[in-house]
Each structure stands twice: as structure tokens, then as C-alpha cells.
CSV table of C-alpha atoms in Angstrom, one decimal:
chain,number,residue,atom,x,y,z
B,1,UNK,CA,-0.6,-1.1,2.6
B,2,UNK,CA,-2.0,-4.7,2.1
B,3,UNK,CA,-5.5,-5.4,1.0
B,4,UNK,CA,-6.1,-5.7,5.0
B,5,UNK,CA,-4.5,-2.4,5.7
B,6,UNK,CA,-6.7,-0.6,3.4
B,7,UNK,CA,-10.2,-2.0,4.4
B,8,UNK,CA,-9.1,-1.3,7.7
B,9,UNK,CA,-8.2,2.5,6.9
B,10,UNK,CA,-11.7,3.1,5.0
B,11,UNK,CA,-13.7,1.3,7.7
B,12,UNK,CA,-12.4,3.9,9.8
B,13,UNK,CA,-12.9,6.8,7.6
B,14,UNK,CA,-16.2,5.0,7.4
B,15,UNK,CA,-17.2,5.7,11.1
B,16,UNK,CA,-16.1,9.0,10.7
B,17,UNK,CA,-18.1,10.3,7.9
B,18,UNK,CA,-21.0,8.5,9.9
B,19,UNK,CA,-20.1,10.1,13.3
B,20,UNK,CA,-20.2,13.8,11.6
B,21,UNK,CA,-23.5,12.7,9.7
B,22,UNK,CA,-25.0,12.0,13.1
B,23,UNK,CA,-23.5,15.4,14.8
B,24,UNK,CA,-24.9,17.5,11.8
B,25,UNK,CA,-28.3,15.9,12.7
B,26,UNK,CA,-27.8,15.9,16.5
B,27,UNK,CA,-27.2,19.9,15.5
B,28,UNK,CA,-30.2,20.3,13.5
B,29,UNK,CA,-33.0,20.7,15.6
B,30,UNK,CA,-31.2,22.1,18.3
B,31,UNK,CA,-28.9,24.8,16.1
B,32,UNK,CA,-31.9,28.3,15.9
B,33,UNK,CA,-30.2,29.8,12.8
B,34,UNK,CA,-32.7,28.5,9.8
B,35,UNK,CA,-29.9,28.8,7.3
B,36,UNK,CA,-27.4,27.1,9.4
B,37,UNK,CA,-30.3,24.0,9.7
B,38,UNK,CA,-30.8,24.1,5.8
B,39,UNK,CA,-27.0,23.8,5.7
B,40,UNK,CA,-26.9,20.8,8.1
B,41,UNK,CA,-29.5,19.0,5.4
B,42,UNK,CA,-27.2,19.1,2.8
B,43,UNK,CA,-24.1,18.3,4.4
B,44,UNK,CA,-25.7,15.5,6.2
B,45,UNK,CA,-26.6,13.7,2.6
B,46,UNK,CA,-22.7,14.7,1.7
B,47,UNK,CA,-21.9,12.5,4.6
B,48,UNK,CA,-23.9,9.8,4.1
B,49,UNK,CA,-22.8,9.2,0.5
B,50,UNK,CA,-19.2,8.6,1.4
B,51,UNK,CA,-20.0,6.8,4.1
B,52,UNK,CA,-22.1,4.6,1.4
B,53,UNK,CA,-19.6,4.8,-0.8
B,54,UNK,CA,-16.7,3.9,1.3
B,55,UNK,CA,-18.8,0.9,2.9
B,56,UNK,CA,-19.2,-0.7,-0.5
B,57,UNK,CA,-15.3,-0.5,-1.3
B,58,UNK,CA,-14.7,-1.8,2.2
B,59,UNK,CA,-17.0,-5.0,0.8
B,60,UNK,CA,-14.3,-5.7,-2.2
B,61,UNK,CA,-11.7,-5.4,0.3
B,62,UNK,CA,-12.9,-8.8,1.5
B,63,UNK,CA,-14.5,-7.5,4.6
B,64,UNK,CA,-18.1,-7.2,5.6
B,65,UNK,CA,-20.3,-4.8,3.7
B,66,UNK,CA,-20.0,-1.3,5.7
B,67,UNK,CA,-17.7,-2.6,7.5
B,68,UNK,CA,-17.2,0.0,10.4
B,69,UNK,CA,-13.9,0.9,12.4
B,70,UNK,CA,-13.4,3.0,15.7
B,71,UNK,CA,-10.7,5.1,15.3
B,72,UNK,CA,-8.2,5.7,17.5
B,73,UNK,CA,-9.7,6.4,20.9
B,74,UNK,CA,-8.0,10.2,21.4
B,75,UNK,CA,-10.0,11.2,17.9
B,76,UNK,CA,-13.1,9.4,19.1
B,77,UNK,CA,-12.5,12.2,22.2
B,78,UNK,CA,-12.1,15.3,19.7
B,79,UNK,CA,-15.2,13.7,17.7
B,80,UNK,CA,-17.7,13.4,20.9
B,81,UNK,CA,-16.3,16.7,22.4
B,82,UNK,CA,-17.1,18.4,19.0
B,83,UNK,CA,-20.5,17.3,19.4
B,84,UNK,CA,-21.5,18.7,22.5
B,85,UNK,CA,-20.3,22.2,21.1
B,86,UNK,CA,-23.1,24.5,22.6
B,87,UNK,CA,-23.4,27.7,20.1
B,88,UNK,CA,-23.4,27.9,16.7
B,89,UNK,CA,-19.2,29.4,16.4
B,90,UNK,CA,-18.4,26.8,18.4
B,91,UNK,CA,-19.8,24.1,15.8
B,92,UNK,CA,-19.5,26.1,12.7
B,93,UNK,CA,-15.9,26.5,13.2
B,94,UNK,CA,-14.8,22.8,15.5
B,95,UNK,CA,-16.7,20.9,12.3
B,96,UNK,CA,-15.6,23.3,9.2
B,97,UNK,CA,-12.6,24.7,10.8
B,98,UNK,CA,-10.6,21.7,12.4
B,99,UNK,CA,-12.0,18.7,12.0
B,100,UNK,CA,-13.1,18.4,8.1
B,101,UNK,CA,-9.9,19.7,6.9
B,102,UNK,CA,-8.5,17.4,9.0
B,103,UNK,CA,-10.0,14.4,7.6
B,104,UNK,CA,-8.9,15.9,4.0
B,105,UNK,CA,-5.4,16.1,4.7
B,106,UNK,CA,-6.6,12.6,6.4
B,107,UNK,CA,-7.7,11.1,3.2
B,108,UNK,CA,-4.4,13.1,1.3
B,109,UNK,CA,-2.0,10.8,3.1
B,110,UNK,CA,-4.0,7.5,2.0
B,111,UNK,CA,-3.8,8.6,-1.3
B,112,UNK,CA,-0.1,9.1,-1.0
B,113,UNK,CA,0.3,6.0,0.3
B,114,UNK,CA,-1.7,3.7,-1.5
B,115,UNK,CA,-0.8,2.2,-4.5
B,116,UNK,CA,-3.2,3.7,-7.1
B,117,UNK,CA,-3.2,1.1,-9.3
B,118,UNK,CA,-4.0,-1.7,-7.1
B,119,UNK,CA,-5.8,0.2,-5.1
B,120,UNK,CA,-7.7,1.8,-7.6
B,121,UNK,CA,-11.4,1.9,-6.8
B,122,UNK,CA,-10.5,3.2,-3.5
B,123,UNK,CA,-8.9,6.4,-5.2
B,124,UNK,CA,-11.8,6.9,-7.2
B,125,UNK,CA,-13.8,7.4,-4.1
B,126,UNK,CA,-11.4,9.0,-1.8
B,127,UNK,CA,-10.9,11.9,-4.6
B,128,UNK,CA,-15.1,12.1,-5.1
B,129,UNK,CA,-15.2,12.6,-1.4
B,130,UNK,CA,-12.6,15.4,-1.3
B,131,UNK,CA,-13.9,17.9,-3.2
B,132,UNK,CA,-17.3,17.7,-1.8
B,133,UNK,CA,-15.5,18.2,2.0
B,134,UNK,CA,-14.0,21.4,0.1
B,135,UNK,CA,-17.0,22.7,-0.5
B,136,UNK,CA,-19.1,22.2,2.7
B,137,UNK,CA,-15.9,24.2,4.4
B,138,UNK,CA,-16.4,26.9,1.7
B,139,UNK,CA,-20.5,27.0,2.3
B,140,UNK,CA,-19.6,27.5,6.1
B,141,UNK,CA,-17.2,30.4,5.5
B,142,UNK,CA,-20.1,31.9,3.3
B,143,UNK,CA,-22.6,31.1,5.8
B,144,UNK,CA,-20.8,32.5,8.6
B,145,UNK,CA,-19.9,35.7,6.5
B,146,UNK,CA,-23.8,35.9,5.5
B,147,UNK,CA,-24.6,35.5,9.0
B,148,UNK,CA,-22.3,37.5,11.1
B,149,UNK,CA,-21.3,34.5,13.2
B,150,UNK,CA,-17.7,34.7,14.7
B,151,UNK,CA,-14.9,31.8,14.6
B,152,UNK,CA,-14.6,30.1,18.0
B,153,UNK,CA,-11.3,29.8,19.5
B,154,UNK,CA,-10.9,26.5,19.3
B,155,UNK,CA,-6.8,26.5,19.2
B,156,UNK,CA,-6.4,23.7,22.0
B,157,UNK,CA,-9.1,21.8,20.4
B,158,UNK,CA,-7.0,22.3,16.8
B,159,UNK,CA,-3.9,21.4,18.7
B,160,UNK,CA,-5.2,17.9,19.8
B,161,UNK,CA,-7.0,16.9,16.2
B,162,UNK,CA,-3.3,17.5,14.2
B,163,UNK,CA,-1.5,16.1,17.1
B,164,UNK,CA,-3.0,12.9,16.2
B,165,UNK,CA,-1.3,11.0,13.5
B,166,UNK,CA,-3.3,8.6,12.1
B,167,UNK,CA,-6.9,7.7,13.3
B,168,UNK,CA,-6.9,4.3,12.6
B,169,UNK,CA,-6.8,2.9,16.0
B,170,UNK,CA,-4.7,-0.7,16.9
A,1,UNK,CA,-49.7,31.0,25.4
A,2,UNK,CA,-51.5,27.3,24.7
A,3,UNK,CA,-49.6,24.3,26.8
A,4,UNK,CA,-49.5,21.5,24.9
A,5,UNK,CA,-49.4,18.3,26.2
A,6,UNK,CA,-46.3,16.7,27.1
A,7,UNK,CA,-47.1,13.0,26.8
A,8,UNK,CA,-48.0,13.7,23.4
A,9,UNK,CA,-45.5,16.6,22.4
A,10,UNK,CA,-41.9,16.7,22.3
A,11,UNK,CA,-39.5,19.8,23.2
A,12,UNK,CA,-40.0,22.6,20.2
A,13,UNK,CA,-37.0,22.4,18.2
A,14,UNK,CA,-34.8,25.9,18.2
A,15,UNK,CA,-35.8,28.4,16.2
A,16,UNK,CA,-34.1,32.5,15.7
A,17,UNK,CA,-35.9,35.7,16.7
A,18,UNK,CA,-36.9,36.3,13.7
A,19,UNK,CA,-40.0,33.6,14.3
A,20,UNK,CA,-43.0,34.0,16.2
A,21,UNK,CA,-44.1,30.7,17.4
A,22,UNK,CA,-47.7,29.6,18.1
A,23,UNK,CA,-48.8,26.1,19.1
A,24,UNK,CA,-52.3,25.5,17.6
A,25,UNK,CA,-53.9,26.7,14.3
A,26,UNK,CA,-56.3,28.6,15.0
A,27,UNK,CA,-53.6,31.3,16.6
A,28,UNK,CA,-52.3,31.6,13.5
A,29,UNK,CA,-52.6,34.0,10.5
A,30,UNK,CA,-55.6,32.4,8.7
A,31,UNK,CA,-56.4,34.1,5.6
A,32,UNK,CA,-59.5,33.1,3.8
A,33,UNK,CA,-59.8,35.4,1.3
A,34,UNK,CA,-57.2,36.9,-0.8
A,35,UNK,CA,-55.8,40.2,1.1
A,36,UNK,CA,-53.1,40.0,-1.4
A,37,UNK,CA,-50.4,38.5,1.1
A,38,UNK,CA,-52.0,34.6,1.2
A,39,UNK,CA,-50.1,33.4,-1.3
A,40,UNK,CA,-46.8,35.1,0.9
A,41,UNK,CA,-48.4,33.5,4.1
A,42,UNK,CA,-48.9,30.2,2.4
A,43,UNK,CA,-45.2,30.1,1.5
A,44,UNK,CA,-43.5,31.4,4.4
A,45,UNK,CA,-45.9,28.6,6.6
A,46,UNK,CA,-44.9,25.9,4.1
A,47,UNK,CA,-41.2,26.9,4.5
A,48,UNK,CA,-41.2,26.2,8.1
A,49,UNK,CA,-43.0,22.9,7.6
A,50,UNK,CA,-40.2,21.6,5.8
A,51,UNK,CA,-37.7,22.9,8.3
A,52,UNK,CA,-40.2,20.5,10.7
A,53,UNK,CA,-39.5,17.6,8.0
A,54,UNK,CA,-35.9,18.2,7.7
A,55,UNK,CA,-35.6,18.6,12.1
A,56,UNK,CA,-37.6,15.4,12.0
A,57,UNK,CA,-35.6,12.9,9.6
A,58,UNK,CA,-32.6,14.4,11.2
A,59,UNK,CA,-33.7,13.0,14.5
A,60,UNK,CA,-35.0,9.9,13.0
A,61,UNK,CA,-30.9,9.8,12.5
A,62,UNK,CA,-29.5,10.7,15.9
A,63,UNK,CA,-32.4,8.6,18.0
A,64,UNK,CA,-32.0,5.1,16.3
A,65,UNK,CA,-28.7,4.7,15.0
A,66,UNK,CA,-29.0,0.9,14.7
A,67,UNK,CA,-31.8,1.1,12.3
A,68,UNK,CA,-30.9,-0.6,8.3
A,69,UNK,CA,-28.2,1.6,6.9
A,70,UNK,CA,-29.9,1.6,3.8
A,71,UNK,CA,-32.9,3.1,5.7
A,72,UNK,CA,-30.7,5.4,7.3
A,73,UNK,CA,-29.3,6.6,3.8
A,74,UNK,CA,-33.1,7.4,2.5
A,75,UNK,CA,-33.5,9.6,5.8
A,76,UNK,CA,-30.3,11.4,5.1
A,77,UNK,CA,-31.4,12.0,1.6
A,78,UNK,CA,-34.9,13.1,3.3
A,79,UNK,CA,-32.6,15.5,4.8
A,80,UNK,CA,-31.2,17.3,1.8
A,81,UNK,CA,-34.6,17.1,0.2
A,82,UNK,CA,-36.0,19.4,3.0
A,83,UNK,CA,-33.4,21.8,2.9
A,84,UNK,CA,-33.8,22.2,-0.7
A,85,UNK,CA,-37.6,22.8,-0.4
A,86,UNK,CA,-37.0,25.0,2.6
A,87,UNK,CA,-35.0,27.4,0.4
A,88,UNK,CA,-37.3,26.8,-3.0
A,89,UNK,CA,-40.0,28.1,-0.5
A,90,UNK,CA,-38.3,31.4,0.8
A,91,UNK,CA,-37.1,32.6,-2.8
A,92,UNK,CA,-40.8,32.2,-3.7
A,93,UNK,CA,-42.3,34.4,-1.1
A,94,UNK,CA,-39.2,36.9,-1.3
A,95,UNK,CA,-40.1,37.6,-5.2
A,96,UNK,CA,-43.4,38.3,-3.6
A,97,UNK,CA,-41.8,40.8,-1.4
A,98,UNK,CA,-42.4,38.6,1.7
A,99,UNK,CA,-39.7,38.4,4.4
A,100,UNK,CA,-38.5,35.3,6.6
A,101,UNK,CA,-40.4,36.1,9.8
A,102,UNK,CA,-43.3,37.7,8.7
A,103,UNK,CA,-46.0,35.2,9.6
A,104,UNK,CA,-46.6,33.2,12.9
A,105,UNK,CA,-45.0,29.3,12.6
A,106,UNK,CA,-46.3,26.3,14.1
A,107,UNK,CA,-43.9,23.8,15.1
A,108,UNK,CA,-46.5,21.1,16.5
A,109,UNK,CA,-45.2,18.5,13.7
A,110,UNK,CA,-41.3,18.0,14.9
A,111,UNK,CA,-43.2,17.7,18.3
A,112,UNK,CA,-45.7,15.3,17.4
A,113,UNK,CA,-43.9,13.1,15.8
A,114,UNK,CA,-40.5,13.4,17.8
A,115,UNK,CA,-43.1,12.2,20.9
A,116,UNK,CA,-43.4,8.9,19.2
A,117,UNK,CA,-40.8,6.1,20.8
A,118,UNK,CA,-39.7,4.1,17.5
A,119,UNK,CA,-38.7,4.6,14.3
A,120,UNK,CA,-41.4,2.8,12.5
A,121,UNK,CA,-43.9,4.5,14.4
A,122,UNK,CA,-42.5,7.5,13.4
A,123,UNK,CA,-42.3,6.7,9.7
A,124,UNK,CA,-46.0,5.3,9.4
A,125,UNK,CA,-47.3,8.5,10.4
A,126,UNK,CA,-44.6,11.1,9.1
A,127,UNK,CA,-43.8,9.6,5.9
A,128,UNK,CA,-46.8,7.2,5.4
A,129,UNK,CA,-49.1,9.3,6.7
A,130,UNK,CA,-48.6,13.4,7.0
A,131,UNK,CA,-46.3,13.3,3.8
A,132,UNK,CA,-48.7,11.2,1.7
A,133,UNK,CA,-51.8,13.7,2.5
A,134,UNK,CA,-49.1,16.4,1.6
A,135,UNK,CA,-48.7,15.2,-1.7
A,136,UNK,CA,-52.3,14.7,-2.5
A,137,UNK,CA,-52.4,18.5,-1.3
A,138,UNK,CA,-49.8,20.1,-3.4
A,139,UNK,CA,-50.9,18.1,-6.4
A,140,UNK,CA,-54.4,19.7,-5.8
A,141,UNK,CA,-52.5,23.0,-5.2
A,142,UNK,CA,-50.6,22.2,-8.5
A,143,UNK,CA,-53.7,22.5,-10.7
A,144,UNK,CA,-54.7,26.0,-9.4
A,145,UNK,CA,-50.9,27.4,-9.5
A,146,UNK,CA,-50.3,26.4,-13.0
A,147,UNK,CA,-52.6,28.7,-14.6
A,148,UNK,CA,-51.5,31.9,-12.3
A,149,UNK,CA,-47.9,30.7,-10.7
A,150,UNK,CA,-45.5,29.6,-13.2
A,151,UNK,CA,-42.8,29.7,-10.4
A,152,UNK,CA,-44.4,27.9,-7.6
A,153,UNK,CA,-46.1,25.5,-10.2
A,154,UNK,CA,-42.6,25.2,-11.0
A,155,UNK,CA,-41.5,24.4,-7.2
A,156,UNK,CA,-44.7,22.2,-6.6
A,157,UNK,CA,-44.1,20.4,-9.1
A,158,UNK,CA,-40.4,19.2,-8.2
A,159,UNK,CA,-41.7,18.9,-4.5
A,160,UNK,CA,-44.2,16.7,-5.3
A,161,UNK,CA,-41.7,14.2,-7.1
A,162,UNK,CA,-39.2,14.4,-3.5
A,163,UNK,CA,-41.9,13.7,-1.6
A,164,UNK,CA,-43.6,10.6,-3.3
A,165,UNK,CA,-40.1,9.4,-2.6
A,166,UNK,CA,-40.5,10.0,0.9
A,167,UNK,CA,-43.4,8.5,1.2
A,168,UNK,CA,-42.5,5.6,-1.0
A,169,UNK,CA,-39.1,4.9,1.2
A,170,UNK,CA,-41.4,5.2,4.5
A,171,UNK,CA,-43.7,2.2,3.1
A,172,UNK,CA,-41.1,0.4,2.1
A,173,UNK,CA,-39.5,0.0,5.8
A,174,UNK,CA,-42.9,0.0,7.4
A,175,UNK,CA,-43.1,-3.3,5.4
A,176,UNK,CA,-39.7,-4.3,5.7
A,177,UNK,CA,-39.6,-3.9,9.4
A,178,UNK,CA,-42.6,-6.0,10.1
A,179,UNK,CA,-41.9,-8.5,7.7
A,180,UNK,CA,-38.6,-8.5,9.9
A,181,UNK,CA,-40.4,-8.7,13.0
A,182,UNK,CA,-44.4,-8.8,13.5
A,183,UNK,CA,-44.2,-7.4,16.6
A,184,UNK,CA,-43.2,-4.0,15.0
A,185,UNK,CA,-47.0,-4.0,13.9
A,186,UNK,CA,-47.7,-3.1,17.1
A,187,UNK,CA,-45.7,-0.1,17.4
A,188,UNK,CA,-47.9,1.6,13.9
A,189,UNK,CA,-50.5,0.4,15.4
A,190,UNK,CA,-49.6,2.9,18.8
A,191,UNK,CA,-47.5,5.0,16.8
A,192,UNK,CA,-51.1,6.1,15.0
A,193,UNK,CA,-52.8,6.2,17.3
A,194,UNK,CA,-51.2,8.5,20.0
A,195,UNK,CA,-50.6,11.0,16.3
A,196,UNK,CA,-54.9,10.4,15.8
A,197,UNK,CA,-55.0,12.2,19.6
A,198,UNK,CA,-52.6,14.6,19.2
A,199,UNK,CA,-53.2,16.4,15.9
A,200,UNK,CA,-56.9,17.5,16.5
A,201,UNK,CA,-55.3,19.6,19.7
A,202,UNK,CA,-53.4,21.5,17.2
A,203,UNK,CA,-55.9,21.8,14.0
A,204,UNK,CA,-59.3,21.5,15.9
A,205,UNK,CA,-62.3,22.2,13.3
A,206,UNK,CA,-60.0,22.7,10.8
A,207,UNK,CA,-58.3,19.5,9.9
A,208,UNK,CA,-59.4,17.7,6.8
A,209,UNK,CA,-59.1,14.8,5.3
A,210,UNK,CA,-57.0,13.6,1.9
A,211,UNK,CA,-57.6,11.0,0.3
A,212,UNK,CA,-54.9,9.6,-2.4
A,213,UNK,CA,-55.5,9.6,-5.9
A,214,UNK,CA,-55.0,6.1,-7.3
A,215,UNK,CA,-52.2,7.4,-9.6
A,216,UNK,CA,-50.2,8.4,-6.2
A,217,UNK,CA,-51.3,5.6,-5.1
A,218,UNK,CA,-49.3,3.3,-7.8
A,219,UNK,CA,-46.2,5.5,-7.1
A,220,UNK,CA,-45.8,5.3,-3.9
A,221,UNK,CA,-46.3,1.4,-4.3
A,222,UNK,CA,-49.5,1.2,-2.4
A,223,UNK,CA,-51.4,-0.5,-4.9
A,224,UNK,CA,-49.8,-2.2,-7.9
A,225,UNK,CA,-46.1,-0.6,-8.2
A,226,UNK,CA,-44.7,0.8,-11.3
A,227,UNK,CA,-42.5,-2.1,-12.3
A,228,UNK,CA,-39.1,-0.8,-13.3
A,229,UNK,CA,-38.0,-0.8,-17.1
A,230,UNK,CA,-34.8,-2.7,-18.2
């Protein structure tokens, strides 16, 4: 990966961790579990660092300060379909089941395939941002354990999300 | 069950059967005198007011996602902030041997404030406005729990410092934005004013005023801001 390459690849994980920040809010007010809402508050801050984070980095990799980049359009799909998920399985398990595991084995590959010296700051972030996606998928398995709330079937949905390769659209 | 008005109240966000909701004050579980339980009630009604403030800056995400991303960053961090207090509040009634649930809840402050059309207008009376009179009122409330309440001194305490953030970020972009744009004036200006009609439907005889302290004042950077130390 060039220089170009790489701002392009965190501009897109940029969107990303923006789009779920949104659908955590979006969820919010409209989810009735209180401890699923208090859930939502924290995550949404989780989001909203990386997306900080990544934003700045994108800014040293001569692009625009938070520079932002749609993904390819099939994810955008999976993201927007995710969002409209209308009971609280279907979002607990589409967000903490599929699709943020997803973007860790997502941020996995760039760190195999950058160069981490060069690319050094970017790996510093990327591996802050990990761990923190670890634990909002082990908070939801509590929370849904706590709660009595059932896993969704969301295999077709699953399907589509690792039957895309890379998200960082043309 | 009261009907509240719709030009000046939102949809009710969702809430579990566990909750009773009421729409004005005076339906609710009043307690003037201590029956032993006020402190619970207290509690349990403060929890749900920050699940209000957490509901609220999550909207202020989802309805105007072209607003500064830096402002956008202080409203997520709003977010967490809420939760936090949301849970600081439960464990403090539970010790007390209160349950989630076991009081009425009024929801009319996601409503209110929801009803309002733009961000700024939101901010001005949210942040600006209902938080700042919040902080005057727990650091009233902090006095009297420090002598009896080491715990909830403990939680008001922390609360108070969040929330003087809140209010500090939310004075900051009222500023910002119409220093951007005068026109935004406009929309505190109506922003204020539809909140100044709806808020005596819900608290009626009972709302009071609260006036800032001038040390609250300085933090939140109403009148000459703390200057930061090198």
C-alpha cells in the first residue's frame, strides 16, 4: 500500500465507525430495554473516538482532516439494512454478531498488509481500536445473557457481510 | 391519561414494562416529607432523567449529521456521560433496597426538546439551559447529601463535574454557531421560546427557578473563563 492506499483504506473505516455511531444513536431512543440504551451510550463514545482518531491519521496521510470514504456500495447495503433492524435480537446480534467482528478481521488484514514501520501511526491506532470492538462484542454477549434476549438468525445477512472482500469501494 | 401537545412534544421515546409513564408532574409520586423511600424516589426519577439526556444527545446525533464534527464528538461523549450517570443512579437506590420500576417516570424532556427543529435550538435550552439549572441543583443537593450520603455525595459530586462539561460544550457552539452565522440567533431565540411554553404544561405550580452561582458561572465560561495553565 502507497501513502494514497492507506488514507483511502482509513477514510473508509472512517465512515464506518461513523455509520455504526449514528445506528447506536438511531437505536437509542427507539430500543425499550434501559440497559441495552445505557449500552448504546458507551459504545456510541467507542465509535466516535476511532472515528476521531482515524480522521486525524487520515490528515498526515496528506488528505483532508476526517477525510471520509464510502465503502463499497454492497457494505453500504448490509450497513443501512442493519439499521432498520426492528427488535432488539435483531440489532444486538446484526451489530455485535456480524458486522463488528467483521470490521476486526477488517482492520486484521490492514495490519497485515501495511507496512508497520512506515506505516506506523496508523498501527498504533488500528490496534487501540481493536480491543475496544472486542469488548463491546463481549458487553453484548453479557447483556444479552443478563437479559434473556435471543440471537437473531441473521445467517443470510452473515453470508453477505464476509462475502464481501474489501470495503473500500473503487 | 394527559395528551400533551403535539406541536410542542415529540413521540415518547421507548421504554420496558417495567416503567409506568406519566406525562405531567403533578401525576407523579411527590413526596414532601420523608416516608423513608424519598431519597429511593429521588434516585430512581433522576435515573430516568439521564436516560432522557442520553435519548436526547443521541438524537442530536442521528437528526443533524452535518453539524461540526468536533461538536458531534462532545455529543457522543454526552452520550457515555449519561449512561454512566444512569447506572451511578440505579446502584444508589438498589443499596437502598429500591428496584428499577418502582416509581412513575416522566419522559416530557426527550419530548420537549426532540420537538425543537435545529440543533442550536436544542443545545441552548438542553445544555444551556435545563443542564445549567441541573447543576446549580445538584450542587445545592450536594451540601445536604454530604453530611448524611457519603455515596450519593460521592455520585453528585462526579455528576456535577460531567455536567458543567455539558453545559460548557453547549455554550461553546451556541457561540460558535452564531458567530458562524447570525441568523442562527434566531433559532435560540424560537428554540426558547417554544421550551418557555411547553415546560409549565408539565411542571405547572411547581417549577422553580435556579439561578447560577458565579463560581459555575466562571466554569462553564459564562463570565470570565478559567484560563488554562501551561
Amino acid at each position: 500500500m502507497n501513502v494514497k492506499q492507506r488514507a483511502d483504506a482509513l477514510g473508509t473505516f472512517r465512515f464506518i465507525e461513523v455509520y455504526l455511531m449514528e445506528t447506536a444513536a438511531y437505536w437509542t431512543p427507539i430500543t425499550p430495554e434501559m440497559e441495552v440504551k445505557v449500552m448504546f451510550g458507551r459504545h456510541i463514545w467507542d465509535f466516535a473516538q476511532h472515528a476521531d482518531w482515524l480522521g486525524k491519521r487520515t490528515f498526515e496521510l496528506r488528505q483532508p482532516e476526517h477525510y471520509t470514504r464510502r465503502p463499497d456500495d454492497a457494505y453500504v447495503r448490509l450497513l443501512e439494512q442493519m439499521k432498520q433492524a426492528e427488535t432488539v435480537s435483531e440489532r444486538l446480534t446484526l451489530l455485535y454478531d456480524v458486522v463488528v467482528p467483521g470490521l476486526v478481521r477488517r482492520y486484521g488484514r490492514y495490519l497485515e498488509t501495511t507496512d508497520r514501520l512506515l506505516d506506523g501511526p496508523s498501527v498504533l491506532v488500528i490496534e487501540r481500536i481493536i480491543p475496544e470492538l472486542r469488548r463491546q462484542m463481549g458487553e453484548a454477549q453479557n447483556l444479552r445473557k443478563e437479559l434473556a434476549v435471543k440471537t437473531a438468525d441473521t445467517s443470510d445477512f452473515r453470508r453477505a457481510e464476509t462475502a464481501i472482500d474489501s470495503v473500500v469501494g473503487a | 391519561m394527559i395528551e400533551l401537545d403535539r406541536s410542542l412534544f415529540a413521540d415518547p421515546p421507548a421504554r420496558d414494562d417495567r416503567f409506568e409513564i406519566k406525562q405531567v408532574w403533578s401525576e407523579m409520586h411527590n413526596m414532601w416529607d420523608d416516608e423513608g423511600k424519598m431519597l429511593v424516589e429521588f434516585m430512581h426519577r433522576q435515573m430516568n432523567e439521564e436516560v432522557n439526556g442520553l435519548e436526547i444527545a443521541a438524537r442530536n446525533l442521528t437528526d443533524f449529521p452535518d453539524a461540526p464534527w468536533e461538536l458531534r464528538l462532545a455529543i457522543a461523549r454526552q452520550c457515555w456521560d449519561e449512561s454512566r450517570h444512569v447506572n451511578a443512579f440505579r446502584r444508589c437506590f438498589e443499596t437502598r433496597g429500591g428496584r428499577v420500576g418502582e416509581y412513575p417516570i416522566l419522559n416530557f424532556e426527550f419530548r420537549m426538546i426532540t420537538a425543537i427543529p435545529t440543533l442550536i435550538g436544542r443545545l441552548a435550552v438542553q445544555n444551556r439551559s435545563f443542564e445549567a439549572a441541573g447543576i446549580q441543583a445538584i450542587r445545592e443537593a450536594l451540601e445536604h447529601a454530604d453530611r448524611y450520603d457519603p455515596d450519593v455525595a460521592a455520585l453528585l459530586d462526579a455528576q456535577l463535574a460531567d455536567e458543567i462539561q455539558h453545559v460548557r460544550y453547549g455554550n461553546r457552539w451556541v457561540e460558535e454557531l452564531i458567530a458562524r452565522d447570525p441568523r442562527n440567533a434566531i433559532d435560540v431565540v424560537r428554540g426558547v421560546s417554544q421550551a418557555n411554553r411547553a415546560f409549565p404544561m408539565i411542571a405547572g405550580d411547581a417549577a422553580i427557578h435556579l439561578n447560577l452561582d458565579d463560581q459555575i458561572k466562571r466554569e462553564v465560561g459564562l463570565i470570565d473563563p478559567i484560563p488554562a495553565q501551561t
